[in-house]
Amino acid sequence: MTDDPASLDPKLVLTFREVARMGSISAAARKLGWTQPALGQQLRRLEKEAGTALVRRHARGITLTPAGEVLLGHADAIAGRLLVARAALRDTVRRRSTRLSVASFPSGSSALVAPAVAALAAAVPDLDVRVIDMEPPVAVEALSEGQVDAALVFEHQEDDHYLGGTGQLRRRLLGRDPLLVAMPADHRLALGAVGEGSEPESSHLDAPELEAPALEASELAGETWISGCVWCQSNLTDYGQRHGFTPVIRHTSEDQLVVQQLVGSGLGLALASQMTLRTYQRPGVVARPLVDPPLRTVSLVTHQHDARRVLGRLASEISLTARRSGLLEA
């Protein structure tokens, strides 16, 4: 093996990173716009420079050798620093240090991001910020790829490892968001539920909903369900299976207004987050907590090398909004 560290071509290291992330030389070649033989040749060249094999080829793609795992960690760091350098150069060239893009799931945008961005805009008149609707796994991927500057995400309690990303990302935990069972007001389980007997205007925020008796998961067996994104459907299914029943998911929508409309129309039950229901609860929809509630944690994710002051101020405003609103539990 050569002792000269400069012999590793940075371009080849970044090319290797794409192969490792895709798990296949052919898939990486398609993404990079290369032919498979050409990419294979570049990979062999990098292995020659490294003095050791970096991947093991097999019928389904490739796996990394121990040396490949080590190099991938450094490749991620290089890619992360290049993304930050690109953002810094862009801001310098355009003389704009206040441009931000924030990815967030819908209820997070409504409850936390919108008021935080409004407060920040009042303090920073030349702020140029864009809020983009993205579900958590997509948002983390976009942040890793440098497409957005921050991502508000949630993770289900059983899936802390699921969102992925690289070691270059920083997570700020904002709080826990319990999931409640939303149901029509005339449902058999609705007695004493959140919002029952209240006027539409007082059906959220300061209504005494959390004093409603909690349901046992076994009481939900045999019900028809309405669910959201694929990730949320999986969480509902996992929750049911942990408690001895298989949820029958009849309707799906990623729009919580649609979900609540379907619930209010008597078409099924739904797991709805406490934050969502306190932000908006449709008249005719009530909710009850669970004895063993599924939880999701809400976090703000940024790139750990992105030290721009305006990004730090955005993080502070979102954290402050979360504390003041009381929408999340500690």
XYZ file of C-alpha atoms in Angstrom:
330
model
C 0.000 0.000 0.000
C 1.281 3.445 -0.795
C 2.090 5.747 2.117
C 1.154 8.879 0.186
C -2.321 10.078 1.334
C -2.481 12.488 -1.589
C -2.696 9.483 -3.940
C -6.422 9.121 -3.172
C -8.246 11.088 -5.851
C -11.091 13.046 -4.142
C -13.281 12.691 -7.235
C -12.891 8.929 -7.109
C -13.682 8.937 -3.378
C -16.955 10.785 -4.050
C -17.730 8.393 -6.908
C -17.136 5.479 -4.535
C -19.573 7.128 -2.079
C -22.354 6.999 -4.671
C -21.657 3.313 -5.345
C -21.749 2.582 -1.610
C -24.982 4.556 -1.091
C -26.732 2.918 -4.035
C -25.485 -0.573 -3.163
C -24.940 -1.331 -6.851
C -22.445 -0.307 -9.520
C -25.146 -0.341 -12.210
C -27.544 1.808 -10.134
C -24.787 4.301 -9.337
C -23.783 4.405 -13.018
C -27.358 5.303 -14.000
C -27.512 8.064 -11.402
C -24.134 9.492 -12.441
C -24.848 9.152 -16.169
C -21.942 6.776 -16.762
C -21.732 3.343 -18.297
C -21.318 0.443 -15.882
C -17.921 -0.614 -17.309
C -16.598 2.939 -17.008
C -17.707 3.215 -13.388
C -16.265 -0.231 -12.620
C -12.948 0.900 -14.061
C -12.944 4.017 -11.853
C -13.692 1.898 -8.798
C -10.804 -0.454 -9.595
C -8.532 2.565 -10.003
C -9.498 3.800 -6.525
C -8.896 0.359 -5.043
C -5.441 0.366 -6.653
C -4.709 3.762 -5.106
C -5.995 2.546 -1.718
C -3.979 -0.638 -1.970
C -6.898 -2.815 -0.881
C -10.337 -3.987 -1.968
C -13.152 -1.614 -1.041
C -16.177 -3.596 -2.247
C -17.233 -7.186 -2.697
C -19.233 -7.806 -5.859
C -22.138 -10.268 -5.913
C -25.235 -10.964 -7.982
C -27.430 -8.444 -6.127
C -24.912 -5.605 -6.137
C -22.021 -4.843 -3.822
C -21.173 -4.853 -0.124
C -18.371 -2.874 1.490
C -15.222 -4.417 2.890
C -14.005 -3.156 6.297
C -11.673 -0.789 4.419
C -14.621 0.377 2.325
C -16.645 1.141 5.480
C -13.788 3.288 6.795
C -13.446 5.156 3.512
C -17.214 5.731 3.294
C -17.162 7.590 6.605
C -14.486 9.935 5.279
C -16.300 10.238 1.933
C -19.465 11.366 3.750
C -17.440 13.972 5.630
C -15.893 15.240 2.383
C -19.296 15.418 0.701
C -20.760 17.245 3.689
C -18.017 19.843 3.745
C -18.380 20.373 -0.003
C -22.126 20.980 0.416
C -21.464 23.570 3.101
C -18.722 25.148 0.972
C -21.132 25.341 -1.961
C -23.751 27.072 0.201
C -21.181 29.491 1.614
C -19.863 30.340 -1.840
C -23.397 30.806 -3.158
C -24.185 33.236 -0.357
C -20.911 35.099 -0.870
C -21.381 35.435 -4.605
C -24.989 36.543 -4.269
C -24.249 38.605 -1.167
C -27.159 36.870 0.498
C -26.442 35.356 3.914
C -30.130 35.181 4.859
C -31.415 32.630 2.352
C -32.898 29.521 3.937
C -35.029 26.597 2.845
C -36.825 24.529 5.477
C -38.409 21.129 4.858
C -41.199 20.087 7.204
C -44.145 17.721 7.522
C -47.547 19.505 7.274
C -48.607 19.692 10.942
C -45.084 20.760 11.909
C -45.161 23.523 9.301
C -48.477 24.783 10.638
C -47.770 24.536 14.361
C -44.056 25.315 14.631
C -42.367 26.427 11.415
C -44.859 29.086 10.296
C -44.890 31.094 13.571
C -41.118 30.699 13.976
C -40.425 31.912 10.436
C -42.833 34.847 10.929
C -41.000 35.895 14.101
C -37.629 35.552 12.411
C -38.796 37.532 9.364
C -39.854 40.389 11.630
C -36.374 40.458 13.178
C -34.461 39.969 9.902
C -36.101 42.178 7.253
C -34.058 40.808 4.333
C -34.774 37.183 5.220
C -35.386 35.007 2.161
C -36.895 31.765 3.459
C -38.811 28.973 1.761
C -40.859 26.307 3.548
C -41.201 23.045 1.618
C -43.640 20.235 2.425
C -41.712 16.940 2.824
C -42.276 13.791 4.857
C -39.363 13.067 7.268
C -37.372 10.448 5.318
C -37.474 12.594 2.165
C -36.581 15.722 4.155
C -33.492 14.104 5.711
C -32.347 12.864 2.300
C -32.833 16.373 0.865
C -30.796 17.836 3.739
C -28.038 15.267 3.229
C -27.922 16.149 -0.464
C -27.784 19.920 0.219
C -31.219 20.649 -1.278
C -32.541 22.231 1.954
C -30.889 23.909 4.938
C -33.001 22.469 7.764
C -35.585 19.738 8.243
C -38.303 19.480 10.876
C -38.969 15.769 11.266
C -40.734 13.247 13.449
C -39.677 9.706 14.268
C -41.923 6.981 15.631
C -40.775 5.563 18.948
C -39.789 2.219 17.403
C -37.948 3.785 14.461
C -35.196 6.039 15.851
C -32.767 4.570 13.305
C -35.057 4.852 10.300
C -34.437 8.369 9.026
C -30.844 7.662 8.150
C -28.774 10.551 6.845
C -25.049 10.854 7.483
C -22.963 11.486 10.569
C -22.719 15.094 9.419
C -26.272 15.908 10.572
C -27.202 17.438 13.924
C -30.557 16.705 15.607
C -32.169 19.073 18.129
C -34.921 17.227 20.020
C -37.956 19.483 20.494
C -40.276 17.121 22.340
C -42.604 14.143 22.204
C -45.916 14.124 20.361
C -48.332 11.401 21.577
C -50.751 9.876 19.085
C -54.441 9.839 19.974
C -57.378 7.985 18.420
C -59.580 10.335 16.378
C -63.163 9.170 15.858
C -66.631 10.490 14.962
C -68.450 12.156 17.867
C -71.204 9.519 17.716
C -68.827 6.532 17.770
C -69.326 3.875 20.463
C -65.929 4.743 21.981
C -66.474 8.522 21.948
C -67.907 8.874 25.463
C -65.776 11.376 27.362
C -63.506 11.957 24.361
C -61.585 15.105 23.421
C -63.864 17.833 22.074
C -67.165 16.136 22.978
C -69.850 18.712 23.690
C -67.548 21.678 22.951
C -68.105 24.447 20.488
C -66.000 24.229 17.270
C -63.982 27.279 18.275
C -62.927 25.667 21.567
C -62.264 22.194 20.260
C -58.492 22.572 20.548
C -55.672 24.402 22.317
C -57.184 25.139 25.772
C -60.036 22.599 25.871
C -59.757 20.047 28.756
C -59.341 17.195 26.331
C -56.389 15.399 27.888
C -58.515 14.508 30.958
C -60.549 12.082 28.824
C -60.227 8.439 29.940
C -57.587 6.499 28.073
C -58.510 3.586 25.834
C -57.039 0.125 26.006
C -55.595 -0.914 22.648
C -57.750 -4.056 22.741
C -60.868 -1.873 22.409
C -59.759 -0.913 18.887
C -59.870 -4.431 17.465
C -62.216 -4.814 14.500
C -62.324 -1.100 13.649
C -61.831 0.354 10.182
C -58.942 2.823 9.885
C -57.898 5.877 7.919
C -54.158 6.460 7.665
C -51.666 8.892 6.187
C -48.286 8.396 4.535
C -46.779 4.959 3.937
C -44.537 5.480 6.962
C -47.579 6.292 9.166
C -49.478 3.270 7.823
C -46.566 1.061 8.854
C -46.584 2.587 12.342
C -50.333 1.939 12.711
C -49.925 -1.663 11.554
C -46.988 -2.240 13.926
C -48.942 -0.747 16.835
C -51.906 -3.024 16.177
C -49.751 -6.122 15.876
C -47.981 -5.322 19.155
C -51.405 -5.256 20.829
C -52.957 -8.314 19.248
C -54.977 -6.975 16.308
C -54.464 -6.176 12.643
C -55.796 -2.721 11.670
C -58.009 -2.728 8.577
C -56.824 0.371 6.664
C -59.602 1.291 4.246
C -58.727 4.900 3.330
C -55.431 6.805 3.050
C -54.492 10.458 2.670
C -51.387 12.476 3.527
C -53.611 15.546 4.097
C -54.766 15.695 7.733
C -57.768 17.834 6.761
C -58.890 15.006 4.482
C -58.212 12.418 7.210
C -60.354 14.340 9.703
C -63.097 14.845 7.103
C -63.176 11.087 6.510
C -63.235 10.439 10.259
C -66.006 12.991 10.813
C -68.021 11.369 8.042
C -68.003 8.100 9.948
C -65.682 6.234 7.598
C -63.199 5.043 10.201
C -60.811 5.883 13.024
C -57.366 7.468 12.690
C -54.235 7.888 14.767
C -53.740 11.654 14.990
C -50.928 13.410 16.803
C -51.644 15.620 19.794
C -49.918 18.509 17.998
C -52.145 18.094 14.950
C -55.366 17.987 16.986
C -54.410 21.004 19.092
C -53.619 22.941 15.946
C -56.869 21.978 14.212
C -59.728 19.680 15.200
C -62.688 19.410 12.852
C -66.133 19.776 14.471
C -67.676 16.336 14.765
C -64.283 14.699 15.357
C -63.288 13.759 18.903
C -60.200 12.021 20.229
C -59.175 9.795 23.108
C -55.710 9.018 24.442
C -54.420 5.466 24.753
C -53.213 3.630 27.850
C -50.046 2.644 25.965
C -49.838 5.494 23.443
C -47.620 5.319 20.372
C -45.267 8.293 20.493
C -43.347 10.248 17.932
C -40.436 12.544 18.702
C -40.133 15.858 16.868
C -36.674 17.207 16.028
C -35.012 19.891 13.963
C -32.175 18.518 11.836
C -29.417 20.687 10.369
C -25.944 20.148 8.971
C -23.423 20.233 11.803
C -20.908 22.219 9.726
C -23.437 24.908 8.767
C -22.660 27.661 11.275
C -24.591 30.493 9.604
C -26.050 32.843 12.199
C -29.457 33.011 10.522
C -29.780 29.211 10.693
C -29.002 29.301 14.406
C -31.657 31.983 14.881
C -34.183 29.871 13.006
C -33.417 26.888 15.264
C -33.838 29.092 18.340
C -37.185 30.459 17.124
C -38.543 26.968 16.409
C -37.402 25.734 19.840
C -38.988 28.780 21.513
C -42.237 28.276 19.588
C -42.359 24.635 20.679
C -41.899 25.581 24.353
C -44.379 28.455 24.334
C -47.111 26.610 22.455
C -47.148 23.599 24.763
C -47.922 21.424 21.746
C -45.153 18.955 22.589
C -44.339 17.074 25.773
C -40.861 17.163 27.286
